[in-house]
């Protein structure tokens, strides 16, 4: 996978570990490595994931209780993957309460009664074989669809990886409810591209977002090994969660529209025939637009999220390039900060460029405080 954790010895033979802003854990032959987030409490990872992905808890979450003696790397059960399992189980409980989604599925088979459309070609073959059944094509209203196959497959995965016995029991109950009518199928991340949400299956979207996060981690888990690992391997991108968090804050609490950006061409290299031979792209983390109600919205400011306590010169040059590209004068560097702030969001100084009419402000976010305020 693309998650990277570099483990080396420096010149003084000291162990050096660098996680590239990933958090998670992995078990080696002699030890277990766990990387906790620096800007949010590990117990708030589930809340951060749900809020960043616009997943709202509609029912009371399952209480996570650590079974004694099951985890050897901590005396509290705070594995990040367990938070995702908790979130997924909560979303599934909401679905089970309102009723599972059913849809029409086209079937083509030989049946004892005439139903739907008779397929003459296949019927002639049946008669030639003295098969007295009707070969029909018909629509059947059934819960055996991709939406529920994803739920069932992820429930089976969660039952294997969670160490919370209370949660295992709840998962088994839901598996028994859904497995009677839904086919067991191993899904992958590409199956999620086939989904289209309407008013009938809209309540599945939150569960599918969490299911995708869990299934993506399944590639790190060695199901075929006989030896049972103490913990399942798992890594999450903290910078993406922080970007999604501040993007949603802008959208929910300010008259602004924030969009996480794709890469766009900024520098192009031309040869002597004036043909483009190379392109260098830039990608601002967030562009915030004023909500004007018209199609062409006006850029309010550029925001770049950094998981650090103090931005360096390279960060300022980077934001300056974004400002020049979009023709605006003001930008922001957004950073998480969890140390005794008076307010949940604070301005931490303004930088002005000498020789250019550019201004960059630092804004600090108390991520733990924000999540506690939202959930409470």
CSV table of C-alpha atoms in Angstrom, one decimal:
chain,number,residue,atom,x,y,z
A,1,UNK,CA,0.0,0.0,0.0
A,2,UNK,CA,0.9,3.7,-0.3
A,3,UNK,CA,1.2,4.1,3.5
A,4,UNK,CA,4.9,4.6,4.5
A,5,UNK,CA,6.7,4.1,7.7
A,6,UNK,CA,10.4,4.5,7.5
A,7,UNK,CA,12.4,2.6,10.3
A,8,UNK,CA,16.1,3.3,10.2
A,9,UNK,CA,19.2,3.7,12.3
A,10,UNK,CA,20.8,7.2,12.3
A,11,UNK,CA,24.6,7.8,12.3
A,12,UNK,CA,24.7,7.4,16.1
A,13,UNK,CA,23.0,4.0,15.8
A,14,UNK,CA,19.7,5.3,17.3
A,15,UNK,CA,16.4,4.0,16.0
A,16,UNK,CA,14.6,6.6,13.8
A,17,UNK,CA,11.0,6.2,12.8
A,18,UNK,CA,9.1,8.5,10.4
A,19,UNK,CA,5.5,7.9,9.6
A,20,UNK,CA,4.9,10.6,6.8
A,21,UNK,CA,1.7,11.9,8.6
A,22,UNK,CA,0.1,8.4,8.6
A,23,UNK,CA,-1.3,7.0,11.8
A,24,UNK,CA,-2.0,3.4,12.7
A,25,UNK,CA,-0.3,0.3,13.8
A,26,UNK,CA,1.5,-2.8,12.4
A,27,UNK,CA,2.8,-5.9,14.1
A,28,UNK,CA,6.4,-7.0,13.5
A,29,UNK,CA,8.0,-10.3,14.6
A,30,UNK,CA,9.4,-8.8,17.8
A,31,UNK,CA,7.3,-5.7,18.5
A,32,UNK,CA,4.2,-3.7,17.6
A,33,UNK,CA,4.5,-0.2,16.2
A,34,UNK,CA,1.7,2.2,16.9
A,35,UNK,CA,1.7,5.8,15.5
A,36,UNK,CA,-0.8,8.1,17.2
A,37,UNK,CA,-1.9,11.4,15.8
A,38,UNK,CA,-0.2,14.5,17.1
A,39,UNK,CA,-3.1,17.0,16.8
A,40,UNK,CA,-6.1,15.0,18.1
A,41,UNK,CA,-6.6,12.5,20.9
A,42,UNK,CA,-6.6,8.9,19.7
A,43,UNK,CA,-10.0,8.4,21.3
A,44,UNK,CA,-11.4,11.1,19.0
A,45,UNK,CA,-10.3,9.5,15.7
A,46,UNK,CA,-13.7,7.9,15.1
A,47,UNK,CA,-15.4,11.3,15.6
A,48,UNK,CA,-12.9,13.0,13.3
A,49,UNK,CA,-13.4,10.4,10.6
A,50,UNK,CA,-17.2,10.6,10.8
A,51,UNK,CA,-17.5,14.4,10.9
A,52,UNK,CA,-14.9,14.9,8.1
A,53,UNK,CA,-16.9,12.5,5.9
A,54,UNK,CA,-20.3,14.0,6.8
A,55,UNK,CA,-21.5,10.9,8.7
A,56,UNK,CA,-23.8,11.7,11.5
A,57,UNK,CA,-24.6,9.3,14.4
A,58,UNK,CA,-28.4,8.9,14.4
A,59,UNK,CA,-28.4,6.2,17.1
A,60,UNK,CA,-26.4,5.7,20.3
A,61,UNK,CA,-22.9,4.4,19.4
A,62,UNK,CA,-21.8,1.1,20.7
A,63,UNK,CA,-19.8,1.4,23.9
A,64,UNK,CA,-16.2,0.2,23.3
A,65,UNK,CA,-15.2,-2.1,26.2
A,66,UNK,CA,-11.7,-3.6,26.3
A,67,UNK,CA,-11.7,-7.3,27.0
A,68,UNK,CA,-8.8,-8.0,29.4
A,69,UNK,CA,-5.6,-9.3,28.1
A,70,UNK,CA,-6.3,-9.0,24.4
A,71,UNK,CA,-4.1,-6.0,23.5
A,72,UNK,CA,-0.5,-6.0,24.5
A,73,UNK,CA,0.6,-2.6,23.3
A,74,UNK,CA,-1.6,-0.4,25.5
A,75,UNK,CA,-3.7,-0.7,28.6
A,76,UNK,CA,-6.6,1.2,26.8
A,77,UNK,CA,-8.3,-0.2,23.7
A,78,UNK,CA,-7.7,2.7,21.2
A,79,UNK,CA,-6.8,1.1,18.0
A,80,UNK,CA,-7.9,3.4,15.1
A,81,UNK,CA,-9.5,0.6,13.2
A,82,UNK,CA,-11.7,-0.2,16.1
A,83,UNK,CA,-13.1,3.4,15.9
A,84,UNK,CA,-14.1,2.7,12.2
A,85,UNK,CA,-15.8,-0.6,13.2
A,86,UNK,CA,-17.7,1.3,15.9
A,87,UNK,CA,-18.8,3.9,13.4
A,88,UNK,CA,-19.8,1.3,10.8
A,89,UNK,CA,-21.8,-0.8,13.4
A,90,UNK,CA,-23.7,2.4,14.4
A,91,UNK,CA,-24.6,3.2,10.8
A,92,UNK,CA,-25.7,-0.4,10.2
A,93,UNK,CA,-27.9,-0.3,13.3
A,94,UNK,CA,-29.6,2.7,11.9
A,95,UNK,CA,-30.2,0.9,8.6
A,96,UNK,CA,-31.6,-2.2,10.3
A,97,UNK,CA,-34.0,0.0,12.4
A,98,UNK,CA,-35.5,1.7,9.3
A,99,UNK,CA,-35.4,-1.5,7.1
A,100,UNK,CA,-32.9,-2.8,4.6
A,101,UNK,CA,-33.0,-1.5,1.0
A,102,UNK,CA,-34.8,-3.6,-1.7
A,103,UNK,CA,-34.6,-3.1,-5.4
A,104,UNK,CA,-35.8,-4.8,-8.6
A,105,UNK,CA,-33.3,-7.3,-10.0
A,106,UNK,CA,-33.8,-8.9,-13.5
A,107,UNK,CA,-33.6,-12.7,-13.4
A,108,UNK,CA,-33.4,-15.1,-16.4
A,109,UNK,CA,-34.1,-18.7,-15.4
A,110,UNK,CA,-36.4,-21.7,-15.8
A,111,UNK,CA,-39.2,-21.8,-13.3
A,112,UNK,CA,-42.3,-24.0,-12.8
A,113,UNK,CA,-44.8,-21.1,-13.3
A,114,UNK,CA,-45.1,-18.6,-16.1
A,115,UNK,CA,-43.8,-15.2,-14.9
A,116,UNK,CA,-42.7,-12.0,-16.8
A,117,UNK,CA,-41.5,-12.6,-20.4
A,118,UNK,CA,-41.2,-16.0,-21.9
A,119,UNK,CA,-37.9,-16.4,-23.8
A,120,UNK,CA,-38.8,-18.5,-26.8
A,121,UNK,CA,-35.2,-19.5,-27.7
A,122,UNK,CA,-34.5,-21.0,-24.3
A,123,UNK,CA,-38.0,-22.4,-24.1
A,124,UNK,CA,-37.4,-24.4,-27.3
A,125,UNK,CA,-34.2,-25.8,-25.8
A,126,UNK,CA,-36.2,-26.8,-22.7
A,127,UNK,CA,-38.8,-28.6,-24.8
A,128,UNK,CA,-36.1,-30.4,-26.7
A,129,UNK,CA,-34.7,-31.7,-23.4
A,130,UNK,CA,-38.3,-32.6,-22.2
A,131,UNK,CA,-37.9,-29.9,-19.5
A,132,UNK,CA,-41.5,-28.8,-18.6
A,133,UNK,CA,-40.4,-25.6,-16.9
A,134,UNK,CA,-40.9,-22.1,-18.4
A,135,UNK,CA,-37.7,-20.1,-19.2
A,136,UNK,CA,-38.7,-16.6,-18.2
A,137,UNK,CA,-37.1,-13.2,-17.8
A,138,UNK,CA,-38.7,-11.3,-14.9
A,139,UNK,CA,-38.1,-8.6,-12.3
A,140,UNK,CA,-37.9,-9.6,-8.6
A,141,UNK,CA,-38.1,-7.2,-5.7
A,142,UNK,CA,-35.2,-8.4,-3.5
A,143,UNK,CA,-32.7,-7.1,-0.9
A,144,UNK,CA,-30.0,-9.1,-2.8
A,145,UNK,CA,-28.3,-6.0,-4.3
A,146,UNK,CA,-24.8,-4.5,-4.2
A,147,UNK,CA,-25.8,-2.1,-1.4
A,148,UNK,CA,-26.5,-4.9,1.0
A,149,UNK,CA,-23.7,-7.2,-0.3
A,150,UNK,CA,-21.2,-4.4,0.8
A,151,UNK,CA,-22.8,-4.2,4.2
A,152,UNK,CA,-22.7,-8.0,4.7
A,153,UNK,CA,-19.1,-8.4,3.5
A,154,UNK,CA,-17.9,-5.5,5.8
A,155,UNK,CA,-19.9,-6.9,8.7
A,156,UNK,CA,-18.1,-10.3,8.3
A,157,UNK,CA,-14.8,-8.4,8.1
A,158,UNK,CA,-15.6,-6.4,11.3
A,159,UNK,CA,-16.5,-9.5,13.1
A,160,UNK,CA,-13.1,-10.9,12.5
A,161,UNK,CA,-11.0,-7.9,13.3
A,162,UNK,CA,-12.8,-6.4,16.4
A,163,UNK,CA,-11.7,-7.5,19.8
A,164,UNK,CA,-14.8,-6.0,21.5
A,165,UNK,CA,-17.0,-9.0,22.5
A,166,UNK,CA,-20.1,-6.8,22.9
A,167,UNK,CA,-19.7,-5.5,19.4
A,168,UNK,CA,-19.0,-9.0,18.0
A,169,UNK,CA,-22.4,-10.0,19.4
A,170,UNK,CA,-24.2,-7.0,17.8
A,171,UNK,CA,-22.5,-7.7,14.5
A,172,UNK,CA,-23.5,-11.4,14.6
A,173,UNK,CA,-27.1,-10.4,15.1
A,174,UNK,CA,-27.0,-8.1,12.1
A,175,UNK,CA,-25.3,-10.8,10.0
A,176,UNK,CA,-28.1,-13.3,10.9
A,177,UNK,CA,-30.7,-10.7,9.9
A,178,UNK,CA,-29.2,-9.9,6.5
A,179,UNK,CA,-27.5,-13.1,5.3
A,180,UNK,CA,-30.8,-15.0,4.9
A,181,UNK,CA,-31.7,-13.0,1.8
A,182,UNK,CA,-28.4,-11.4,0.7
A,183,UNK,CA,-25.6,-13.3,-1.1
A,184,UNK,CA,-22.2,-13.4,0.5
A,185,UNK,CA,-19.7,-11.7,-1.9
A,186,UNK,CA,-16.2,-10.4,-1.4
A,187,UNK,CA,-16.3,-6.8,-2.6
A,188,UNK,CA,-13.4,-4.4,-3.4
A,189,UNK,CA,-13.0,-0.6,-3.6
A,190,UNK,CA,-14.0,-0.6,-7.3
A,191,UNK,CA,-17.5,-1.9,-6.5
A,192,UNK,CA,-18.2,1.4,-4.8
A,193,UNK,CA,-18.0,3.2,-8.1
A,194,UNK,CA,-21.1,1.3,-9.3
A,195,UNK,CA,-23.3,2.8,-6.5
A,196,UNK,CA,-25.8,5.6,-7.3
A,197,UNK,CA,-27.7,7.1,-4.4
A,198,UNK,CA,-31.3,8.1,-4.6
A,199,UNK,CA,-33.9,8.9,-2.0
A,200,UNK,CA,-34.5,5.2,-1.5
A,201,UNK,CA,-31.0,4.2,-0.6
A,202,UNK,CA,-29.6,7.5,0.7
A,203,UNK,CA,-29.4,6.2,4.2
A,204,UNK,CA,-26.7,3.7,3.1
A,205,UNK,CA,-24.2,6.4,2.1
A,206,UNK,CA,-22.7,6.9,5.5
A,207,UNK,CA,-22.3,3.2,6.1
A,208,UNK,CA,-20.7,2.7,2.7
A,209,UNK,CA,-18.2,5.5,3.3
A,210,UNK,CA,-17.0,3.8,6.5
A,211,UNK,CA,-17.2,0.4,4.8
A,212,UNK,CA,-14.9,1.6,2.0
A,213,UNK,CA,-12.3,2.8,4.6
A,214,UNK,CA,-12.4,-0.6,6.3
A,215,UNK,CA,-12.2,-2.6,3.1
A,216,UNK,CA,-9.3,-0.5,1.9
A,217,UNK,CA,-7.4,-1.7,5.0
A,218,UNK,CA,-8.2,-5.3,4.3
A,219,UNK,CA,-5.2,-5.6,2.0
A,220,UNK,CA,-2.9,-5.2,5.0
A,221,UNK,CA,-4.5,-8.1,6.9
A,222,UNK,CA,-3.2,-11.6,6.3
A,223,UNK,CA,-6.3,-13.7,6.5
A,224,UNK,CA,-4.5,-16.8,5.1
A,225,UNK,CA,-1.9,-17.0,7.8
A,226,UNK,CA,-2.5,-19.5,10.5
A,227,UNK,CA,-0.9,-17.3,13.2
A,228,UNK,CA,-3.3,-14.9,14.7
A,229,UNK,CA,-1.9,-11.4,14.9
A,230,UNK,CA,-2.4,-9.4,18.2
A,231,UNK,CA,-3.7,-6.5,16.2
A,232,UNK,CA,-4.8,-5.9,12.6
A,233,UNK,CA,-2.5,-3.7,10.6
A,234,UNK,CA,-4.0,-0.3,9.6
A,235,UNK,CA,-3.0,3.2,8.5
A,236,UNK,CA,-5.0,6.3,7.9
A,237,UNK,CA,-4.1,9.6,6.2
A,238,UNK,CA,-4.3,12.3,8.9
A,239,UNK,CA,-3.7,15.3,6.5
A,240,UNK,CA,-6.8,14.3,4.4
A,241,UNK,CA,-9.0,14.0,7.6
A,242,UNK,CA,-7.8,17.5,8.7
A,243,UNK,CA,-8.5,19.0,5.3
A,244,UNK,CA,-12.0,17.5,5.2
A,245,UNK,CA,-12.6,18.7,8.8
A,246,UNK,CA,-11.9,22.4,8.0
A,247,UNK,CA,-13.7,22.2,4.7
A,248,UNK,CA,-16.8,21.1,6.4
A,249,UNK,CA,-16.5,23.8,9.1
A,250,UNK,CA,-16.4,26.4,6.3
A,251,UNK,CA,-19.5,25.0,4.7
A,252,UNK,CA,-21.6,24.4,7.8
A,253,UNK,CA,-20.8,27.5,9.9
A,254,UNK,CA,-19.9,30.2,7.4
A,255,UNK,CA,-21.6,31.7,4.2
A,256,UNK,CA,-18.8,30.1,2.1
A,257,UNK,CA,-18.3,27.1,-0.1
A,258,UNK,CA,-15.0,25.3,0.4
A,259,UNK,CA,-13.8,22.8,-2.1
A,260,UNK,CA,-10.8,20.4,-1.9
A,261,UNK,CA,-8.8,20.8,-5.1
A,262,UNK,CA,-7.5,18.7,-7.9
A,263,UNK,CA,-4.1,19.3,-9.4
A,264,UNK,CA,-4.0,22.0,-12.1
A,265,UNK,CA,-1.2,23.0,-14.5
A,266,UNK,CA,0.8,26.0,-13.4
A,267,UNK,CA,4.1,25.8,-15.2
A,268,UNK,CA,4.7,24.5,-18.7
A,269,UNK,CA,8.0,23.8,-20.4
A,270,UNK,CA,8.2,24.6,-24.1
A,271,UNK,CA,10.8,23.4,-26.7
A,272,UNK,CA,12.3,25.4,-29.5
A,273,UNK,CA,9.2,24.7,-31.6
A,274,UNK,CA,6.9,26.2,-28.9
A,275,UNK,CA,5.4,22.8,-28.1
A,276,UNK,CA,4.7,21.8,-24.5
A,277,UNK,CA,7.1,19.0,-23.4
A,278,UNK,CA,6.5,19.1,-19.6
A,279,UNK,CA,4.0,20.3,-17.1
A,280,UNK,CA,4.5,21.1,-13.4
A,281,UNK,CA,1.2,21.1,-11.4
A,282,UNK,CA,0.2,22.8,-8.2
A,283,UNK,CA,-2.6,21.8,-5.9
A,284,UNK,CA,-3.9,24.1,-3.2
A,285,UNK,CA,-5.6,22.1,-0.4
A,286,UNK,CA,-8.7,24.2,-0.2
A,287,UNK,CA,-10.2,27.1,-2.3
A,288,UNK,CA,-13.1,28.9,-0.5
A,289,UNK,CA,-15.8,30.6,-2.6
A,290,UNK,CA,-18.3,33.2,-1.6
A,291,UNK,CA,-21.9,31.8,-1.8
A,292,UNK,CA,-23.4,34.1,-4.4
A,293,UNK,CA,-26.1,31.8,-5.9
A,294,UNK,CA,-24.7,32.1,-9.4
A,295,UNK,CA,-22.8,29.6,-11.4
A,296,UNK,CA,-19.4,31.4,-11.5
A,297,UNK,CA,-18.6,31.9,-7.8
A,298,UNK,CA,-16.0,34.3,-6.7
A,299,UNK,CA,-12.9,33.0,-4.9
A,300,UNK,CA,-12.8,34.4,-1.4
A,301,UNK,CA,-9.4,33.0,-0.4
A,302,UNK,CA,-6.9,30.2,-0.7
A,303,UNK,CA,-6.3,27.9,2.3
A,304,UNK,CA,-3.5,25.4,2.8
A,305,UNK,CA,-3.6,22.9,5.6
A,306,UNK,CA,-0.4,22.0,7.4
A,307,UNK,CA,0.1,19.4,10.1
A,308,UNK,CA,2.8,21.3,11.9
A,309,UNK,CA,3.3,23.8,14.7
A,310,UNK,CA,5.2,26.5,12.7
A,311,UNK,CA,5.2,26.9,8.9
A,312,UNK,CA,8.5,27.3,7.2
A,313,UNK,CA,9.7,29.5,4.3
A,314,UNK,CA,8.8,26.8,1.7
A,315,UNK,CA,5.2,26.8,2.9
A,316,UNK,CA,5.0,30.6,2.4
A,317,UNK,CA,6.4,30.4,-1.1
A,318,UNK,CA,3.9,27.6,-1.8
A,319,UNK,CA,0.8,29.7,-0.7
A,320,UNK,CA,2.2,32.7,-2.6
A,321,UNK,CA,2.3,30.7,-5.8
A,322,UNK,CA,-1.4,29.8,-5.3
A,323,UNK,CA,-2.3,33.4,-4.7
A,324,UNK,CA,-0.6,34.6,-7.8
A,325,UNK,CA,-2.2,31.9,-9.9
A,326,UNK,CA,-5.8,32.7,-8.8
A,327,UNK,CA,-5.2,36.5,-8.7
A,328,UNK,CA,-6.0,37.2,-5.1
A,329,UNK,CA,-4.1,38.9,-2.3
A,330,UNK,CA,-5.0,37.0,0.8
A,331,UNK,CA,-4.4,33.4,1.9
A,332,UNK,CA,-4.5,31.2,5.0
A,333,UNK,CA,-2.4,28.5,6.5
A,334,UNK,CA,-4.6,26.2,8.6
A,335,UNK,CA,-2.9,24.3,11.4
A,336,UNK,CA,-4.2,22.0,14.2
A,337,UNK,CA,-3.4,23.1,17.7
A,338,UNK,CA,-4.6,21.3,20.9
A,339,UNK,CA,-2.8,23.1,23.6
A,340,UNK,CA,-5.0,25.2,26.0
A,341,UNK,CA,-6.6,27.7,23.5
A,342,UNK,CA,-9.1,30.2,24.7
A,343,UNK,CA,-11.3,29.6,21.6
A,344,UNK,CA,-11.9,26.6,19.3
A,345,UNK,CA,-10.5,28.6,16.3
A,346,UNK,CA,-8.0,31.3,16.8
A,347,UNK,CA,-6.0,33.7,14.5
A,348,UNK,CA,-2.3,33.2,15.3
A,349,UNK,CA,-0.6,36.1,13.4
A,350,UNK,CA,-0.5,37.7,10.0
A,351,UNK,CA,2.5,37.6,7.6
A,352,UNK,CA,2.9,40.2,4.9
A,353,UNK,CA,5.1,39.9,1.9
A,354,UNK,CA,7.9,42.5,1.4
A,355,UNK,CA,7.7,43.8,-2.2
A,356,UNK,CA,4.4,42.0,-3.0
A,357,UNK,CA,0.9,43.0,-1.9
A,358,UNK,CA,0.2,39.6,-0.4
A,359,UNK,CA,-1.0,38.6,3.1
A,360,UNK,CA,-1.0,35.2,4.7
A,361,UNK,CA,-2.7,34.5,8.1
A,362,UNK,CA,-2.2,31.6,10.4
A,363,UNK,CA,-5.4,30.0,11.8
A,364,UNK,CA,-5.2,27.4,14.6
A,365,UNK,CA,-7.9,24.8,15.1
A,366,UNK,CA,-8.5,23.0,18.4
A,367,UNK,CA,-9.6,19.7,16.8
A,368,UNK,CA,-10.4,17.9,20.1
A,369,UNK,CA,-12.4,20.9,21.3
A,370,UNK,CA,-14.3,21.2,18.0
A,371,UNK,CA,-15.3,17.5,18.0
A,372,UNK,CA,-16.3,17.6,21.6
A,373,UNK,CA,-18.5,20.7,21.0
A,374,UNK,CA,-20.1,19.1,18.0
A,375,UNK,CA,-20.9,15.8,19.7
A,376,UNK,CA,-22.0,17.4,22.9
